[in-house]
Coordinates of C-alpha atoms in Angstrom, one line a residue:
M4 CA 0.0 0.0 0.0
V5 CA 1.4 3.4 -1.0
D6 CA 1.6 5.9 1.9
T7 CA -0.3 9.2 1.6
V8 CA -0.5 12.2 3.9
N9 CA -4.0 11.1 5.0
S10 CA -3.0 7.5 5.6
L11 CA 0.1 8.5 7.6
T12 CA -2.0 11.0 9.6
T13 CA -4.3 8.2 10.6
R14 CA -1.3 5.9 11.4
L15 CA 0.3 8.6 13.6
H16 CA -3.0 9.3 15.4
D17 CA -3.3 5.6 16.3
V18 CA 0.3 5.5 17.5
L19 CA -0.3 8.6 19.8
V20 CA -3.6 7.1 21.1
D21 CA -1.8 3.9 21.9
L22 CA 0.9 5.8 23.8
L23 CA -1.7 7.7 25.8
T24 CA -3.9 4.6 26.6
R25 CA -1.3 1.9 27.1
G26 CA 1.7 3.9 28.2
A27 CA 4.2 1.7 26.3
P28 CA 7.1 4.0 25.4
A29 CA 9.1 1.3 23.7
A30 CA 6.4 0.3 21.2
G31 CA 5.4 3.9 20.8
T32 CA 8.9 4.9 20.0
R33 CA 9.1 2.3 17.3
G34 CA 5.8 3.5 15.9
L35 CA 6.9 7.1 15.8
H36 CA 10.2 6.2 14.1
D37 CA 8.2 4.2 11.5
V38 CA 6.0 7.2 10.7
I39 CA 9.0 9.5 10.5
A40 CA 10.7 7.3 8.0
R41 CA 7.6 6.9 5.9
A42 CA 6.8 10.6 6.1
G43 CA 10.2 11.4 4.7
A44 CA 9.4 9.5 1.6
L45 CA 6.5 11.9 0.9
G46 CA 8.8 14.9 0.5
P47 CA 7.7 18.4 1.7
D48 CA 4.1 17.3 2.1
G49 CA 5.1 14.9 4.8
A50 CA 7.4 17.2 6.6
W51 CA 4.9 18.2 9.3
L52 CA 4.2 14.5 10.0
A53 CA 7.9 13.9 10.5
A54 CA 8.0 17.0 12.8
S55 CA 5.1 15.6 14.8
G56 CA 6.8 12.3 15.3
R57 CA 10.0 14.0 16.3
A58 CA 8.2 16.4 18.7
S59 CA 6.6 13.4 20.4
L60 CA 9.9 11.6 20.6
S61 CA 11.4 14.7 22.2
G62 CA 8.7 14.7 24.9
L63 CA 9.2 11.0 25.6
A64 CA 12.9 11.5 26.0
L65 CA 12.5 14.5 28.2
A66 CA 10.1 12.6 30.5
Q67 CA 12.7 10.0 30.9
G68 CA 15.4 12.5 31.8
Q69 CA 17.2 12.2 28.4
T70 CA 17.8 15.9 27.8
D71 CA 20.4 15.6 25.0
L72 CA 18.2 13.2 23.1
A73 CA 15.1 15.4 23.7
L74 CA 16.9 18.4 22.2
L75 CA 18.2 16.4 19.2
H76 CA 14.6 15.3 18.4
L77 CA 13.3 18.8 19.0
E78 CA 15.9 20.3 16.6
A79 CA 14.8 17.9 13.9
A80 CA 11.1 18.8 14.6
V81 CA 11.8 22.5 14.2
A82 CA 13.7 21.9 11.0
D83 CA 10.6 20.2 9.6
G84 CA 8.2 22.9 10.7
F85 CA 7.4 22.5 14.4
N86 CA 6.7 26.0 15.8
D87 CA 4.3 25.4 18.8
C88 CA 5.8 28.0 21.2
V89 CA 2.8 27.5 23.5
A90 CA 3.7 23.8 23.9
L91 CA 7.3 24.8 24.7
H92 CA 5.9 26.6 27.8
M93 CA 4.2 23.5 29.3
P94 CA 5.6 22.4 32.8
L95 CA 7.5 19.5 31.3
M96 CA 9.5 21.9 29.1
L97 CA 10.3 24.6 31.7
P98 CA 13.6 23.0 32.9
L99 CA 14.9 23.4 29.3
H100 CA 14.4 27.2 29.3
R101 CA 17.8 27.6 31.0
D102 CA 19.6 25.5 28.4
P103 CA 21.4 27.7 25.7
R104 CA 20.7 25.0 23.1
F105 CA 17.0 25.2 23.7
Q106 CA 17.1 29.0 23.7
A107 CA 18.8 28.9 20.3
L108 CA 16.1 26.6 19.0
Y109 CA 13.3 28.7 20.3
Q110 CA 14.7 31.8 18.6
R111 CA 14.3 30.1 15.3
L112 CA 10.6 29.7 15.6
R113 CA 8.4 31.9 13.4
I114 CA 4.6 32.2 13.8
T115 CA 1.6 34.3 12.8
Q116 CA -0.8 35.8 15.3
A117 CA -3.6 33.8 13.8
D118 CA -1.7 30.6 14.4
L119 CA -0.7 31.6 17.9
D120 CA -4.3 32.2 18.8
E121 CA -5.2 28.7 17.6
F122 CA -2.2 27.2 19.5
H123 CA -3.6 28.8 22.7
W124 CA -7.1 27.4 22.0
L125 CA -5.8 23.9 21.2
H126 CA -3.8 23.6 24.4
Q127 CA -6.7 25.1 26.4
E128 CA -9.0 22.5 24.9
I129 CA -6.6 19.7 25.9
Q130 CA -6.8 20.9 29.5
T131 CA -10.6 21.5 29.4
M132 CA -11.4 18.0 28.0
S133 CA -9.1 16.4 30.5
R134 CA -11.1 18.1 33.3
E135 CA -14.3 17.1 31.6
A136 CA -13.2 13.5 31.6
Q137 CA -12.4 13.6 35.3
N138 CA -15.8 15.3 36.1
A139 CA -17.7 12.7 34.1
T140 CA -15.9 9.9 35.9
V141 CA -17.0 11.4 39.3
D142 CA -20.6 12.0 38.0
N143 CA -21.0 8.4 36.8
I144 CA -20.0 6.8 40.1
G145 CA -23.0 5.0 41.6
R146 CA -25.2 5.3 38.6
L147 CA -27.7 2.4 38.5
D148 CA -28.9 2.8 34.9
T149 CA -27.5 0.7 32.1
G150 CA -27.0 3.6 29.6
V151 CA -23.6 4.5 28.3
S152 CA -22.6 8.2 28.2
M153 CA -20.2 9.4 25.6
L154 CA -17.6 12.1 26.4
P155 CA -18.3 14.9 23.9
K156 CA -15.4 16.7 22.2
A157 CA -15.1 20.2 20.8
P158 CA -14.8 20.3 17.0
L159 CA -11.3 20.7 15.6
P160 CA -10.6 24.0 13.8
T161 CA -11.0 23.9 10.1
R162 CA -9.3 27.2 9.1
E163 CA -6.3 27.0 6.7
P164 CA -3.3 27.4 9.0
N165 CA -0.5 29.8 8.1
T166 CA 2.2 27.3 9.3
P167 CA 2.2 23.5 9.2
G168 CA 3.0 23.4 12.9
V169 CA -0.7 23.9 13.7
L170 CA -1.5 20.6 12.1
I171 CA 0.8 18.9 14.6
T172 CA -1.0 20.3 17.6
R173 CA -4.4 19.6 16.0
L174 CA -3.3 16.0 15.7
D175 CA -2.2 15.9 19.3
L176 CA -5.6 17.2 20.5
A177 CA -7.4 14.7 18.3
A178 CA -5.4 11.8 19.8
I179 CA -6.1 13.0 23.3
Q180 CA -9.8 13.3 22.5
T181 CA -9.9 9.8 21.2
A182 CA -7.9 8.4 24.2
L183 CA -10.2 10.1 26.7
Q184 CA -13.3 8.9 24.9
Q185 CA -12.0 5.4 24.7
A186 CA -11.3 5.3 28.4
A187 CA -14.7 6.8 29.2
I188 CA -16.5 4.3 27.1
K189 CA -14.6 1.4 28.6
A190 CA -15.5 2.5 32.1
E191 CA -19.2 3.1 31.1
F192 CA -19.6 -0.4 29.6
Q193 CA -18.1 -1.9 32.7
R194 CA -20.6 0.0 34.9
S195 CA -23.5 -0.8 32.7
A196 CA -22.6 -4.5 32.6
G197 CA -22.2 -4.5 36.4
N198 CA -25.7 -3.1 36.8
T199 CA -27.2 -5.6 34.4
A200 CA -25.5 -8.5 36.3
L201 CA -26.8 -7.1 39.6
D202 CA -30.3 -7.3 38.3
L203 CA -29.9 -10.8 36.9
I204 CA -28.1 -12.3 39.9
D205 CA -30.4 -11.4 42.8
G206 CA -33.1 -8.9 41.5
T207 CA -32.0 -6.2 44.0
W208 CA -31.6 -3.6 41.3
D209 CA -33.4 -0.4 42.1
H210 CA -35.5 0.2 39.0
P211 CA -37.0 3.6 40.0
R212 CA -33.6 5.0 40.9
A213 CA -32.1 3.6 37.7
M214 CA -34.8 5.5 35.7
R215 CA -34.0 8.7 37.6
D216 CA -30.2 8.2 37.0
A217 CA -30.8 7.6 33.3
W218 CA -32.8 10.8 33.0
Y219 CA -30.2 12.8 34.9
A220 CA -27.4 11.3 32.8
D221 CA -29.2 12.1 29.5
D222 CA -29.7 15.7 30.6
L223 CA -26.1 16.0 31.7
D224 CA -24.9 14.5 28.4
T225 CA -27.0 17.0 26.5
R226 CA -25.5 19.9 28.4
R227 CA -21.9 18.6 28.0
Q228 CA -22.5 18.2 24.2
R229 CA -23.7 21.8 23.9
A230 CA -20.8 23.1 26.0
A231 CA -18.3 21.3 23.8
E232 CA -19.9 22.7 20.7
A233 CA -19.8 26.2 22.2
R234 CA -16.1 25.8 22.8
A235 CA -15.4 25.6 19.1
F236 CA -12.5 27.8 17.9
I237 CA -13.5 31.1 16.4
P238 CA -10.6 32.9 14.5
H239 CA -10.2 36.6 15.4
P240 CA -10.9 38.6 12.3
A241 CA -8.1 41.1 13.2
A242 CA -5.4 38.4 13.7
T243 CA -2.5 39.0 11.4
T244 CA -1.2 36.3 9.1
H245 CA 2.4 37.4 8.5
L246 CA 5.3 35.6 10.1
T247 CA 7.0 37.1 13.0
P248 CA 9.4 35.7 15.7
S249 CA 7.6 33.8 18.5
P250 CA 6.9 35.7 21.7
P251 CA 10.0 35.9 24.0
L252 CA 10.8 32.7 25.8
G253 CA 9.1 32.7 29.2
S254 CA 6.5 35.3 28.2
L255 CA 3.7 32.8 27.6
R256 CA 1.6 31.1 30.2
Y257 CA 0.6 27.5 29.5
P258 CA -3.2 27.2 29.8
A259 CA -4.4 25.8 33.1

């Protein structure tokens, strides 16, 4: 099968989801290297996919205390178009801010105001959906109905980005959305199956309460879906689209 940008995007999405859900860095590293190699064969069109793989490898290396390797992967990512200056202000990255090699890399980043606005939104949505997943877990504790609640997600932006680095962070968000939804669905099916078994085993299932729980859950699901749709990214009409240096290192606050 011949690789295309679309097929490799799907492949990279699946690798990232696997990393997030299974936490297997060895297998994930092999998958990322595979995508990088195959993206290289696509020429310039596949550069952002290679950059995405390299950026992920950099994060994995940094999490394991391998600073030199993290910087090596990050340099390759920047060379292929990575420019997410907001991501470089997340807590994991802050120790690198004192490293002259990282400072030199950061100074190479170029971005537009329109893309910077989207980067802020993408990372804010990562934080928001993570909180929503935690809240949903708490809300579903003790539910006696057998319904299964989906974890809604905000729609991804569809604007044409000014730099390919935006595509990388969109893919990161998409993978996180999928991983959180998969975890939520798995927990919900387990809860639902447990309630069904309780009714079949000894008939002690509280049907009236289960009906009330189902009604409440449906209402909450509707409100969560509307809230997710309302969070959709809206480009600012006055945001400029010409390239400028990234905001000074340390001047950005990562979304909480």
